XYZ file of N, CA and C in Angstrom:
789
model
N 75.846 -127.857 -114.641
C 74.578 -128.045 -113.950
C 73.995 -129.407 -114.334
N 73.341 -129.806 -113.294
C 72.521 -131.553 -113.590
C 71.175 -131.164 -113.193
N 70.278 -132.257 -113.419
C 69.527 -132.126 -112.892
C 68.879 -133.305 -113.251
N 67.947 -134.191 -111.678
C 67.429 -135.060 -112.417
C 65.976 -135.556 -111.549
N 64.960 -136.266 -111.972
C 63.902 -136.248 -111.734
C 63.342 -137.487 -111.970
N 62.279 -138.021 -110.907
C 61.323 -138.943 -111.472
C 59.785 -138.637 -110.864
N 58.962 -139.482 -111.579
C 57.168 -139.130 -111.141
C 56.873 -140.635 -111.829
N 56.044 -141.360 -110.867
C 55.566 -142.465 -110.701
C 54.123 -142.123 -110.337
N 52.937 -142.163 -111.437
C 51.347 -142.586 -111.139
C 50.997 -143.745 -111.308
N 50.465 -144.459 -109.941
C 49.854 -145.742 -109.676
C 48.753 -145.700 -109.349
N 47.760 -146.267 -109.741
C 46.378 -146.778 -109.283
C 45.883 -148.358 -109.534
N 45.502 -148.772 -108.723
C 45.451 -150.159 -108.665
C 44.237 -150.897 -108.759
N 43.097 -151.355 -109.410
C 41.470 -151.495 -108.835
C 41.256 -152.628 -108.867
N 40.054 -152.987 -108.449
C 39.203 -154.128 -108.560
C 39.188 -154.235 -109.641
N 39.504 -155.274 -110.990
C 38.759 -155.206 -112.339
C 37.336 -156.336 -111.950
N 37.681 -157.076 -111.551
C 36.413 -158.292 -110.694
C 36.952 -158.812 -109.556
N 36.021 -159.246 -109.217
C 35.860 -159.964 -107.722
C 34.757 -160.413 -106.865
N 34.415 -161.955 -106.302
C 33.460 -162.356 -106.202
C 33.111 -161.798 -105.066
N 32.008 -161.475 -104.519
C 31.457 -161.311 -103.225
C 29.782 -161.440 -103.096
N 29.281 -161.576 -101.951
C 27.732 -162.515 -101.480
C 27.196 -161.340 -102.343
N 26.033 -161.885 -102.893
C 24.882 -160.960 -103.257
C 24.459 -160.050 -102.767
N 24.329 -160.262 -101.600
C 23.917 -159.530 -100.817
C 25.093 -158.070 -100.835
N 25.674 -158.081 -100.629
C 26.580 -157.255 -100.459
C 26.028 -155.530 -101.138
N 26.295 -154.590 -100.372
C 25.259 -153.652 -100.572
C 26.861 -152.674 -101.248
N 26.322 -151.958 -102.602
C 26.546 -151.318 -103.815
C 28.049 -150.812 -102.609
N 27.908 -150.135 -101.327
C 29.023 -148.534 -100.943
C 30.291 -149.434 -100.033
N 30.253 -151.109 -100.598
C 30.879 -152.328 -100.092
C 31.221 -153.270 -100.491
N 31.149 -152.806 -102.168
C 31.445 -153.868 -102.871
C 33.002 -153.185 -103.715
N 33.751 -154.422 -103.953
C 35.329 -154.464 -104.251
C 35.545 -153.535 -105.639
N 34.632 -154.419 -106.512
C 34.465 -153.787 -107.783
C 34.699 -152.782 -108.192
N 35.888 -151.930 -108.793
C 35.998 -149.945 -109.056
C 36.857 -149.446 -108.036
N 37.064 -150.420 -107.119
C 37.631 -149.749 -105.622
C 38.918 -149.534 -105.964
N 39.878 -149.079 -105.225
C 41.909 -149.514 -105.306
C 41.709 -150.208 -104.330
N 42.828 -151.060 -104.834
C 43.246 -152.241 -103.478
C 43.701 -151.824 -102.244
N 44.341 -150.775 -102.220
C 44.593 -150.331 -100.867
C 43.498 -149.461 -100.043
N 42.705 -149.160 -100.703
C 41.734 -148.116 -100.432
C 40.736 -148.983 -98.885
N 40.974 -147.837 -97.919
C 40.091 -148.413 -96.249
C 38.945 -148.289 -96.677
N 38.289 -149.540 -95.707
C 36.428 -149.276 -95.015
C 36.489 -148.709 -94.143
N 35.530 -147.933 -94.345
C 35.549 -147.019 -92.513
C 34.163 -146.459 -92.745
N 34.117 -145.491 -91.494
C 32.604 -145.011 -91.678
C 32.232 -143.692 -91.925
N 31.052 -143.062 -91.886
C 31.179 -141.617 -93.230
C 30.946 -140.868 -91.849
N 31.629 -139.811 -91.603
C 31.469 -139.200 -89.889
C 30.611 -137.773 -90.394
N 29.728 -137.599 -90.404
C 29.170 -136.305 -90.692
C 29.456 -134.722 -90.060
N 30.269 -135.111 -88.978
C 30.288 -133.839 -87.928
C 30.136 -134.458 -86.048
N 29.589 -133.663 -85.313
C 29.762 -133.979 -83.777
C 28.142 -133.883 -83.654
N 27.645 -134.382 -82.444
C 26.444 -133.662 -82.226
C 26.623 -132.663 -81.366
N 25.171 -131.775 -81.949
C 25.340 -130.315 -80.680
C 24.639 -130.796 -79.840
N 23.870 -131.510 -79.565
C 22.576 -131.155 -78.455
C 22.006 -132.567 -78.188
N 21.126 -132.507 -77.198
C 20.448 -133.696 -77.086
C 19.609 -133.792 -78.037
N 18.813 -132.907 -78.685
C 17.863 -133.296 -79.568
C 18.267 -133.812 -80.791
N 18.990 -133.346 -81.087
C 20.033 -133.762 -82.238
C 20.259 -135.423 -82.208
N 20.650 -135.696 -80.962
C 20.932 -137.190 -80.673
C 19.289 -137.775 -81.005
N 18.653 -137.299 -80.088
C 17.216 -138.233 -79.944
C 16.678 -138.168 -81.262
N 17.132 -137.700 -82.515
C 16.342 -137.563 -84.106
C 17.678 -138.137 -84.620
N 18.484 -138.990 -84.447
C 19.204 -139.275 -85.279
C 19.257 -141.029 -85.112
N 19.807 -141.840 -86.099
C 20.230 -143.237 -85.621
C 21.049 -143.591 -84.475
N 20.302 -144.841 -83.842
C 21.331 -145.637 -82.764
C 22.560 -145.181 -82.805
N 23.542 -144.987 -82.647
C 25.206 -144.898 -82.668
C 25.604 -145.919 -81.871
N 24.885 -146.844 -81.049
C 25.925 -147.583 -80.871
C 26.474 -147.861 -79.561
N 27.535 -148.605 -79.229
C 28.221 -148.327 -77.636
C 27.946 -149.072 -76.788
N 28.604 -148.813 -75.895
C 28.506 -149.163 -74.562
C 28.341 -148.115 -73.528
N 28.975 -146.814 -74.114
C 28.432 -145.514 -73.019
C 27.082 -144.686 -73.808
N 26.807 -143.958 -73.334
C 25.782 -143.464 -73.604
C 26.377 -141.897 -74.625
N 25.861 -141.359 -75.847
C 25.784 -140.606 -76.274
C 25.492 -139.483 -75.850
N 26.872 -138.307 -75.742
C 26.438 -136.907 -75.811
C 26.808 -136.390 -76.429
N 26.095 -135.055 -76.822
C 26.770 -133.706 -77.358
C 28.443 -133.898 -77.353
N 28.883 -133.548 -78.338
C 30.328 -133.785 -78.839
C 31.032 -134.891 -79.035
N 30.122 -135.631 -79.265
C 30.278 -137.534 -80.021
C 29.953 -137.283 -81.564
N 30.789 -138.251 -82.132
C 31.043 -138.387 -83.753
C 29.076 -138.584 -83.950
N 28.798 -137.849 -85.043
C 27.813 -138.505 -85.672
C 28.013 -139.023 -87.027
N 27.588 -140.504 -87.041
C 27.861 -141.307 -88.245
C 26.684 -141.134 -89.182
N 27.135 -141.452 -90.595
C 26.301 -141.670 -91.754
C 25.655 -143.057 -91.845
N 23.874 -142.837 -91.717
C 22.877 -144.160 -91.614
C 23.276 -144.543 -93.491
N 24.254 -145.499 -93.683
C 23.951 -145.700 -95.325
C 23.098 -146.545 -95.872
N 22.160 -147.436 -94.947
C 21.269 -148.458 -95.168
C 19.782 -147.645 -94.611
N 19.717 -146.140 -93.769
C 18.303 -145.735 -93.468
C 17.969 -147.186 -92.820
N 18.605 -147.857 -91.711
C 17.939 -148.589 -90.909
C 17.662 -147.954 -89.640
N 17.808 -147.073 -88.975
C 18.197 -146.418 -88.182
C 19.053 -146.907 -86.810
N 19.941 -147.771 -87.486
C 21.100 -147.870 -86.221
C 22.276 -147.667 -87.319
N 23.273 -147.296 -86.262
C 25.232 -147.393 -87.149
C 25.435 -148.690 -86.602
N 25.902 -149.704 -87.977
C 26.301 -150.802 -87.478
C 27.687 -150.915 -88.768
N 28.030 -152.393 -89.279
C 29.075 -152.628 -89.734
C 28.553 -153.010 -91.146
N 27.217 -152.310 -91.508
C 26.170 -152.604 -92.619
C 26.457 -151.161 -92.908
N 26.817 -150.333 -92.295
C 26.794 -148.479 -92.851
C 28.774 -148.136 -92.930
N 29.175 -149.443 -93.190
C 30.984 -148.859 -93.519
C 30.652 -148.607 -94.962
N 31.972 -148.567 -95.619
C 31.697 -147.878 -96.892
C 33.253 -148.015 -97.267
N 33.813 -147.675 -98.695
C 35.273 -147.276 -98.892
C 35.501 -145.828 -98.767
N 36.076 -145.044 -98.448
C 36.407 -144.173 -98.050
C 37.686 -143.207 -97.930
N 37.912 -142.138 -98.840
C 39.063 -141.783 -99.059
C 39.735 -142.209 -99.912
N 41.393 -141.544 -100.160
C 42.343 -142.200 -101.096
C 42.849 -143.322 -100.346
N 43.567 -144.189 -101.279
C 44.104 -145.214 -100.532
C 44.990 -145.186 -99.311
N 46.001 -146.111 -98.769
C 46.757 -145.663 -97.993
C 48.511 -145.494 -98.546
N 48.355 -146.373 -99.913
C 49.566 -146.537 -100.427
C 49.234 -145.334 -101.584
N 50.116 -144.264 -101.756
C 49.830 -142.842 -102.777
C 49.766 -143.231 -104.304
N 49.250 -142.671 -104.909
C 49.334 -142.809 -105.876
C 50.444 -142.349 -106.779
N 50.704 -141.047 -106.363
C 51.997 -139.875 -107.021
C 53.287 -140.019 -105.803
N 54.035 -140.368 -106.464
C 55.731 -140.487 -106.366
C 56.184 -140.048 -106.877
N 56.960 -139.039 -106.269
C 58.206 -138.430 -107.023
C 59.283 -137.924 -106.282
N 59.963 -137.293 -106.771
C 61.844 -136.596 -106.476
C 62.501 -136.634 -107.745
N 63.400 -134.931 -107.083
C 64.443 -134.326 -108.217
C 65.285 -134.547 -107.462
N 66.402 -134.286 -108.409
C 67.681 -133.897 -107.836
C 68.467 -133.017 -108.669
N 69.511 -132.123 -108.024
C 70.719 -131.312 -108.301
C 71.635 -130.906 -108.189
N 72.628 -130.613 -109.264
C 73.767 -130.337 -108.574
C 74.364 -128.981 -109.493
N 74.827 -127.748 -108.752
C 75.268 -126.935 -109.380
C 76.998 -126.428 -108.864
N 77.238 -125.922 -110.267
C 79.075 -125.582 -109.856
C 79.451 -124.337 -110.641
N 79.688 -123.410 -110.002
C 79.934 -122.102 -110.215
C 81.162 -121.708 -109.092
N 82.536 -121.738 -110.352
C 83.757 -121.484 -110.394
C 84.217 -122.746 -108.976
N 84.435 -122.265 -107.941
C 84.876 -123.534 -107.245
C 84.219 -123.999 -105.898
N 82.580 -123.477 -106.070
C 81.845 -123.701 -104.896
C 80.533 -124.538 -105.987
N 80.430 -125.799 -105.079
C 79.603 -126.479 -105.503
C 78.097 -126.127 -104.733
N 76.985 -126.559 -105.137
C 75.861 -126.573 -104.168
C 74.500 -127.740 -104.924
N 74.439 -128.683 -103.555
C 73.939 -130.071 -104.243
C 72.246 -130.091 -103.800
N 71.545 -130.602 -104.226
C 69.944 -131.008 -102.799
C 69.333 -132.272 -103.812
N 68.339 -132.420 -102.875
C 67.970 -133.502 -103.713
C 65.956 -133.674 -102.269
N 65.335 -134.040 -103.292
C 63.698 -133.673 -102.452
C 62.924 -135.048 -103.133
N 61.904 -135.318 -102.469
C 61.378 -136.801 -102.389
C 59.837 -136.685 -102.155
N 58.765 -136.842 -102.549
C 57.256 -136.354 -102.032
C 56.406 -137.350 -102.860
N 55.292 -136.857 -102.055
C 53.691 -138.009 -102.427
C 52.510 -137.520 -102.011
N 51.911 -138.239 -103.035
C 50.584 -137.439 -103.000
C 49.445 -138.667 -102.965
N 48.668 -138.128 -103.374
C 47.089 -138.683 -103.042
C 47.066 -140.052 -102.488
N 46.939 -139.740 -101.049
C 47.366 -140.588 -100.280
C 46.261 -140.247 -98.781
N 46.226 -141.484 -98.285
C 45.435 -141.113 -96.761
C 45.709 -142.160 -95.910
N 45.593 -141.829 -94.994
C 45.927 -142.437 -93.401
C 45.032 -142.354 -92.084
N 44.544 -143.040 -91.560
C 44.290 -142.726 -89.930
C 44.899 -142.464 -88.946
N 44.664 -141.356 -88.440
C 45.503 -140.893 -87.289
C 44.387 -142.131 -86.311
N 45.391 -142.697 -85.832
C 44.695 -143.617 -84.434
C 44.091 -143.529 -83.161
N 42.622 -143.535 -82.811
C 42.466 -142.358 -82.215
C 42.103 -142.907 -80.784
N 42.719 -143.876 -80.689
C 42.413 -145.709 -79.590
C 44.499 -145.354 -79.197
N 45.091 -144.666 -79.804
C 46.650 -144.209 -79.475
C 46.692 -143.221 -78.972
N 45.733 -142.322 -79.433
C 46.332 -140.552 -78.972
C 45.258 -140.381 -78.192
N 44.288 -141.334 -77.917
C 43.302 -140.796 -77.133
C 43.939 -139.799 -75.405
N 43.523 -139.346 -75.164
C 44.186 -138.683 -73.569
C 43.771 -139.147 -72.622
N 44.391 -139.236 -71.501
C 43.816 -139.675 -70.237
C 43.394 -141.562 -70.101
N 43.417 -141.863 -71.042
C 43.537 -143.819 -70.790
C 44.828 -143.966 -70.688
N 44.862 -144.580 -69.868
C 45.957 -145.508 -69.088
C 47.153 -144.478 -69.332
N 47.081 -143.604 -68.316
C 47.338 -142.604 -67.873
C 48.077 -141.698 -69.299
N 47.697 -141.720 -70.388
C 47.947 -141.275 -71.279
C 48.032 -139.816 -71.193
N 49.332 -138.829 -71.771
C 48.635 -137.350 -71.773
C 48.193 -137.090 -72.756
N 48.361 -135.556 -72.938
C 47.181 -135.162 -74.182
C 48.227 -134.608 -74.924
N 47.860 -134.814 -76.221
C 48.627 -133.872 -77.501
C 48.374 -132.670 -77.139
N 49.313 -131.819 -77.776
C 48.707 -130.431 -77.834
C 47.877 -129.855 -78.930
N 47.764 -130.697 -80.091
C 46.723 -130.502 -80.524
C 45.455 -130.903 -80.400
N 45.394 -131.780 -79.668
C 43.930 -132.164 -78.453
C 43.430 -130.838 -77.472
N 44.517 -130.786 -76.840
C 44.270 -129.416 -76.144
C 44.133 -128.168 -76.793
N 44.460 -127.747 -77.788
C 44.619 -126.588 -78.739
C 42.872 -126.808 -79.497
N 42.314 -127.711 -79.717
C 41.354 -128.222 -80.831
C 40.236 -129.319 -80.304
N 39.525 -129.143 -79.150
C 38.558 -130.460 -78.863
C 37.326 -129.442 -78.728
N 35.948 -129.970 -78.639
C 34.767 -129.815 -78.443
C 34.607 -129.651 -77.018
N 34.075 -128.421 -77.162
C 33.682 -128.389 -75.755
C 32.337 -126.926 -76.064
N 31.843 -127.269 -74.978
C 30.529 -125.744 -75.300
C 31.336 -124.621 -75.667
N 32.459 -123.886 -75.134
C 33.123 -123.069 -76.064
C 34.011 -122.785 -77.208
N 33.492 -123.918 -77.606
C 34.012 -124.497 -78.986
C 33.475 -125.867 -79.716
N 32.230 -125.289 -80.322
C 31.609 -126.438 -80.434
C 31.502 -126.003 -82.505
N 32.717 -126.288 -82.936
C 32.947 -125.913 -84.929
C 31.974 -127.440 -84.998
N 31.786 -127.501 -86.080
C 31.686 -128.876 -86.710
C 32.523 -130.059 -86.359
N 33.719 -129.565 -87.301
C 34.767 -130.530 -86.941
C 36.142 -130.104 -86.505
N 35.702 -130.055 -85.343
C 37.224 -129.617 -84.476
C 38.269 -131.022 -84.542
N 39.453 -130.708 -84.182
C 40.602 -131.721 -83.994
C 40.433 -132.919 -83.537
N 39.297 -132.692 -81.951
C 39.213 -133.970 -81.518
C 37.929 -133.670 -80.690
N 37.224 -134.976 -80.831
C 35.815 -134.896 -80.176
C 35.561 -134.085 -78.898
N 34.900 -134.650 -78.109
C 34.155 -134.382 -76.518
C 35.732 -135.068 -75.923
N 35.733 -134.623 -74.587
C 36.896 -135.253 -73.784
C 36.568 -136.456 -73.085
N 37.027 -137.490 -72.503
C 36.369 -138.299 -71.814
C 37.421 -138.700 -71.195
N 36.982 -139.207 -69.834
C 38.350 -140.520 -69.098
C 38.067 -141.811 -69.715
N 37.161 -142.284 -70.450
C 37.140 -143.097 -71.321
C 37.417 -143.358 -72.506
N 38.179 -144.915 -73.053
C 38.235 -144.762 -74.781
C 37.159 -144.669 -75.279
N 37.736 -143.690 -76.984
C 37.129 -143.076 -77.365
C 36.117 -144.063 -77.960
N 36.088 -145.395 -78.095
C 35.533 -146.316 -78.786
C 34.146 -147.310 -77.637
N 34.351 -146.552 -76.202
C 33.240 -146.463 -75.337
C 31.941 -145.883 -76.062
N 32.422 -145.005 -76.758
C 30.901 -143.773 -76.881
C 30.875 -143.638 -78.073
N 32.038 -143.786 -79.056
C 31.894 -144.488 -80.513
C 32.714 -145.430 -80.987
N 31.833 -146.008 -81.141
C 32.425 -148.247 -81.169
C 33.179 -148.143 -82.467
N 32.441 -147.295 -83.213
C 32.812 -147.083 -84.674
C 34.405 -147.271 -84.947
N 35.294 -146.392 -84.102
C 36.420 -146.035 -83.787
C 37.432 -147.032 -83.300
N 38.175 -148.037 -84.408
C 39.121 -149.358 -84.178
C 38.191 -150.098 -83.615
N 37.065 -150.326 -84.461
C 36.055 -151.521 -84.707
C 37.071 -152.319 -85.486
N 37.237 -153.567 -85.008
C 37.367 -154.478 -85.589
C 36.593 -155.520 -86.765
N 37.352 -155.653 -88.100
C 36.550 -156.100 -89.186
C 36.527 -158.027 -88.557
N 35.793 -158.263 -89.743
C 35.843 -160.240 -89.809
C 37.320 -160.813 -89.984
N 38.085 -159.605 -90.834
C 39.884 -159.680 -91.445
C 40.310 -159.590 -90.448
N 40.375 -159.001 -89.256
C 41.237 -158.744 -88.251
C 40.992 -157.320 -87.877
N 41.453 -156.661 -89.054
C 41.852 -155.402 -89.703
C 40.511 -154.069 -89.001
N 41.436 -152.922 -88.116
C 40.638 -152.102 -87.208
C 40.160 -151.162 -88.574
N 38.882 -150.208 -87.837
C 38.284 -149.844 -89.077
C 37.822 -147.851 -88.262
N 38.242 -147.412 -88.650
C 37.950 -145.697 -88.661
C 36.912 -145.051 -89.206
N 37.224 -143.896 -89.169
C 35.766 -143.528 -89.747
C 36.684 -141.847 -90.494
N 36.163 -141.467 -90.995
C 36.382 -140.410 -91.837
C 36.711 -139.076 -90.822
N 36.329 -138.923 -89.744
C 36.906 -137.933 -88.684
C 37.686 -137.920 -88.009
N 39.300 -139.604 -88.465
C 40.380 -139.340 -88.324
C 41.318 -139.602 -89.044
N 40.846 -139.735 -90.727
C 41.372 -139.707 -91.853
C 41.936 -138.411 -92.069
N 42.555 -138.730 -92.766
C 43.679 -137.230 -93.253
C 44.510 -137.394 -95.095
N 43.795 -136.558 -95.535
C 44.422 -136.850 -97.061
C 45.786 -135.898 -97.118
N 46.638 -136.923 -97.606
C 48.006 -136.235 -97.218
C 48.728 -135.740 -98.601
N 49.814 -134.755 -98.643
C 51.038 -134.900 -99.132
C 51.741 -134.799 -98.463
N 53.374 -134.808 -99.302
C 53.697 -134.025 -98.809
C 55.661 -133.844 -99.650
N 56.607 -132.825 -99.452
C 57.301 -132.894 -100.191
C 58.798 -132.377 -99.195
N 59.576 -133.259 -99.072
C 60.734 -133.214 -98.276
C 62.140 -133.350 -98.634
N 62.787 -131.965 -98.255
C 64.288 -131.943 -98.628
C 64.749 -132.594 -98.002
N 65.220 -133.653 -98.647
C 66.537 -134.728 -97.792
C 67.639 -134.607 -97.910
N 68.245 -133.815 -98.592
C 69.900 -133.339 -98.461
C 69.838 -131.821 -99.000
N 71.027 -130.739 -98.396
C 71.609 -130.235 -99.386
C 72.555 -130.241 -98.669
N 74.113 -129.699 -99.585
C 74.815 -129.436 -99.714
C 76.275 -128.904 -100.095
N 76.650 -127.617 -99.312
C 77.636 -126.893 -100.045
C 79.068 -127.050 -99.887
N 79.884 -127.310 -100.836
C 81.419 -127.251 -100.389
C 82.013 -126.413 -101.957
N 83.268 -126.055 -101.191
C 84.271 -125.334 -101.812
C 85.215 -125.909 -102.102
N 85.906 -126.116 -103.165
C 86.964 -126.814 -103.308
C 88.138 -125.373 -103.715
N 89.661 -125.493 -102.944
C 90.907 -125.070 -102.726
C 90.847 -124.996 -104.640
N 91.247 -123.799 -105.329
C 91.609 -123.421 -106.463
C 93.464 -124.350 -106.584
N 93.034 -123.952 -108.291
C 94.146 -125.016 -108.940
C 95.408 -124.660 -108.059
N 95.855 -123.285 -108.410
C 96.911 -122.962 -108.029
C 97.326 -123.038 -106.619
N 96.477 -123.222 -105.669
C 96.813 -123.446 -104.436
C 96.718 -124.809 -104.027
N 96.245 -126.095 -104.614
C 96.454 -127.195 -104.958
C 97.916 -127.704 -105.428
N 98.516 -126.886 -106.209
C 99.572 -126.918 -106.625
C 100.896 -127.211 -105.658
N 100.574 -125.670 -105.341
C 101.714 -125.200 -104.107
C 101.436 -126.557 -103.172
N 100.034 -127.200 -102.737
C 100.548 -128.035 -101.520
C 100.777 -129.554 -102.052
N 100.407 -129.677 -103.638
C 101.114 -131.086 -104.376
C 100.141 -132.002 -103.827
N 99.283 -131.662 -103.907
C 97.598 -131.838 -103.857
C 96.442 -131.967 -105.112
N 95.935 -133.320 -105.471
C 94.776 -133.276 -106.747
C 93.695 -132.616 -106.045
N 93.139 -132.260 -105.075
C 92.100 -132.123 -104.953
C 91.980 -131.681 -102.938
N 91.313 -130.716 -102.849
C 91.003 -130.390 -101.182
C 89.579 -130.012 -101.546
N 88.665 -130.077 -100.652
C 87.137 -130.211 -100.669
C 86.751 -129.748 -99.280
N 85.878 -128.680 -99.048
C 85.325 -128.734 -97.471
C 84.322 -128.340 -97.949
N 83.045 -128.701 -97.523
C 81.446 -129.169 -97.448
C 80.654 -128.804 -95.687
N 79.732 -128.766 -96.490
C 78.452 -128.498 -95.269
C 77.669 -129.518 -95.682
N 76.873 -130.249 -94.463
C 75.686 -131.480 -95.505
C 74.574 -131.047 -94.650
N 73.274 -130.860 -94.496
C 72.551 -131.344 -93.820
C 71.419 -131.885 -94.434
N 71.098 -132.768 -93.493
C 69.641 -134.003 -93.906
C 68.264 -133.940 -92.919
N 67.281 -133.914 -94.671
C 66.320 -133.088 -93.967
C 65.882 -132.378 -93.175
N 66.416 -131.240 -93.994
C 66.296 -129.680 -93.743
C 64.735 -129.306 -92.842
N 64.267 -129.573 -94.109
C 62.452 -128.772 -93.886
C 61.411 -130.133 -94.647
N 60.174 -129.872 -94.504
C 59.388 -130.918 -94.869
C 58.171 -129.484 -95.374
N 57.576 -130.026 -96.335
C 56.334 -129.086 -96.671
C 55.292 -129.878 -96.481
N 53.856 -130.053 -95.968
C 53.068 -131.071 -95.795
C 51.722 -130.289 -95.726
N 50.455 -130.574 -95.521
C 49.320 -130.428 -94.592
C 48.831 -130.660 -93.579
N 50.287 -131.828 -93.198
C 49.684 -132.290 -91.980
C 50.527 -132.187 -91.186
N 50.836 -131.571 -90.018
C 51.041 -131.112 -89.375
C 51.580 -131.534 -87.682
N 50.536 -132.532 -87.255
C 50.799 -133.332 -86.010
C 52.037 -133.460 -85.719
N 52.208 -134.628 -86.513
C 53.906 -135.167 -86.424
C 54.201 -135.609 -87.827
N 55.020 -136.443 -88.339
C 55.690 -136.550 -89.335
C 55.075 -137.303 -90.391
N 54.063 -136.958 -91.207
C 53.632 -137.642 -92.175
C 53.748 -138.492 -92.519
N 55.369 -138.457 -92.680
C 55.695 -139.829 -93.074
C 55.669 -141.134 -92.603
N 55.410 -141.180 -91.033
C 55.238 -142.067 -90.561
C 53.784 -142.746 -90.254
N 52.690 -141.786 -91.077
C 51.627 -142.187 -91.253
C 50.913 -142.248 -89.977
N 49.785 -143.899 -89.944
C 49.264 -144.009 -88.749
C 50.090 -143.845 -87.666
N 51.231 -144.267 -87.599
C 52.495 -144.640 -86.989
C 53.079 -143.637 -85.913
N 52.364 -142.594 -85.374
C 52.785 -141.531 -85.070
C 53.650 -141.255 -84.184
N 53.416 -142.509 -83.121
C 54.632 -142.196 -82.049
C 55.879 -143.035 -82.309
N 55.914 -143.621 -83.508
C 57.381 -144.148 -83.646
C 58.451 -143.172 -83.923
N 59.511 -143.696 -83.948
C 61.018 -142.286 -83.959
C 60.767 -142.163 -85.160
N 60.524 -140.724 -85.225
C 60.872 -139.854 -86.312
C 62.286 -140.057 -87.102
N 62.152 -139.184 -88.838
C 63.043 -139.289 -89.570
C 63.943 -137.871 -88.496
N 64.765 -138.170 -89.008
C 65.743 -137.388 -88.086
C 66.749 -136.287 -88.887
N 66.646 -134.855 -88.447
C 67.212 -134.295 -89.500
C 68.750 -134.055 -88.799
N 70.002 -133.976 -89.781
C 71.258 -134.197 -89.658
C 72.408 -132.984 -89.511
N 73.051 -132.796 -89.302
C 73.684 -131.388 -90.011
C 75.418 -132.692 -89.836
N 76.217 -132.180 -90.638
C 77.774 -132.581 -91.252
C 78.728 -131.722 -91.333
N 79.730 -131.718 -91.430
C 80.816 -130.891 -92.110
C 82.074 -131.343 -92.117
N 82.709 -131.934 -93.179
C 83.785 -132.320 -93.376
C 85.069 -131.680 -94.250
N 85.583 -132.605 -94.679
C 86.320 -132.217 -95.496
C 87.130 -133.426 -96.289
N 87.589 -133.060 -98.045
C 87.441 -134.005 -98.339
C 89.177 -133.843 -99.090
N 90.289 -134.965 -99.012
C 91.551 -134.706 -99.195
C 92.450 -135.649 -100.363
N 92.568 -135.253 -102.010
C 92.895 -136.494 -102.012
C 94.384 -136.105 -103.004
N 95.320 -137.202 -102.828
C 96.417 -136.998 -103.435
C 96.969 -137.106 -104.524
């Protein structure tokens, strides 16, 4: 029997760093991780009009309704602007790395695997990508399974109000662009991830001595392989691993079977 293992904890911070005076305490570098996003603090949806008319500006170019993100005022000015981002969440690069591996042999059947995972980690699901219905976009099924609507109006469902418009019409908030370039989210399409994935196992049998013999043979081998089996996660959509990244090709799981011959 083998067995073998690693675990990698990284955290990375600000120890200093200059920035304007001005710069308000929930925006400054200082304590932060380097990978760690600005984005904005999403409190929930609104229910109602009144709700809207007692809360801060939000913003836009369309007009605010019932089942639009409501953002966190962090300056009490009463508008959402690019003065109420904040850091937010774990970083995007994890902190916890790890994978085992094994291999076991009992009499002349081997059986191998080997698993790979990460943790405290976060991502934006992109919500300017999966939005539905722009440019003739369809809908996830977890859009359809999970949006706001009067018969289903949770807190925080899957995905806002529906619109034929992007979602960044009615909240700007949403792949706002920073001064860096760099698009900016808000906490109601963040997702704190793990997650832990078998990338191989496999079984083979190897032909006993004595029948090795008879065919004047060191060695006959036949095996099963397959690659990535199963994935364990929280998240669910599509493949974690590909992060924001969602509609790129997936890791791809494999199945094998050979055989192995040597003289």
């Amino acid at each position: 029997m083998i067995l073998n293992g690693t675990f990698t904890y990284n955290k990375a911070i600000y120890l200093e760093i200059e920035q304007a005076t001005n710069t308000p305490e929930w925006q400054r570098k200082k304590g932060k991780e380097i990978s760690q996003q600005i984005g904005y603090i999403a409190e929930g949806l609104f229910r109602g009009q009144a709700e809207i008319d007692n809360s801060p500006s939000q913003g836009g170019t369309g007009m605010t309704m019932p089942g639009d993100i409501r953002y966190r005022d962090l300056n009490d000015d009463g508008k959402i602007d690019v003065n109420d981002a904040a850091y937010i969440g774990y970083p995007t690069t994890p902190r916890v790395v790890y994978g085992f591996s094994g291999s076991f042999q009992y009499k002349n059947v081997e059986f191998n695997f080997a698993f790979q995972g990460s943790g405290k980690r976060a991502f934006f699901m992109d919500p300017m990508q999966i939005g539905p219905f722009v440019n003739n976009r369809s809908m996830l099924k977890a859009i359809y399974d999970d949006h706001w609507s009067e018969d289903n109006m949770k807190e925080r469902p899957f995905w806002p109000r529906l619109s034929t418009q992007a979602i960044n019409m009615h909240n700007p908030q949403e792949g706002e662009y920073s001064n860096a370039g760099n698009p900016r989210y808000s906490t109601y399409f963040m997702r704190k991830c793990s997650f832990l994935r078998c990338t191989a196992i496999e079984v083979g049998y190897n032909l006993p001595k004595n029948v090795l013999d008879k065919l004047k043979m060191k060695n006959v081998k036949f095996y099963a392989r397959v690659n990535n089996p199963f994935l364990i996660t929280n998240f669910k959509v599509w493949d974690v691993e590909l992060g924001s990244s969602g509609f790129n090709y997936p890791i791809q799981r494999t199945w094998s079977a050979g055989l192995n011959v040597s003289f």
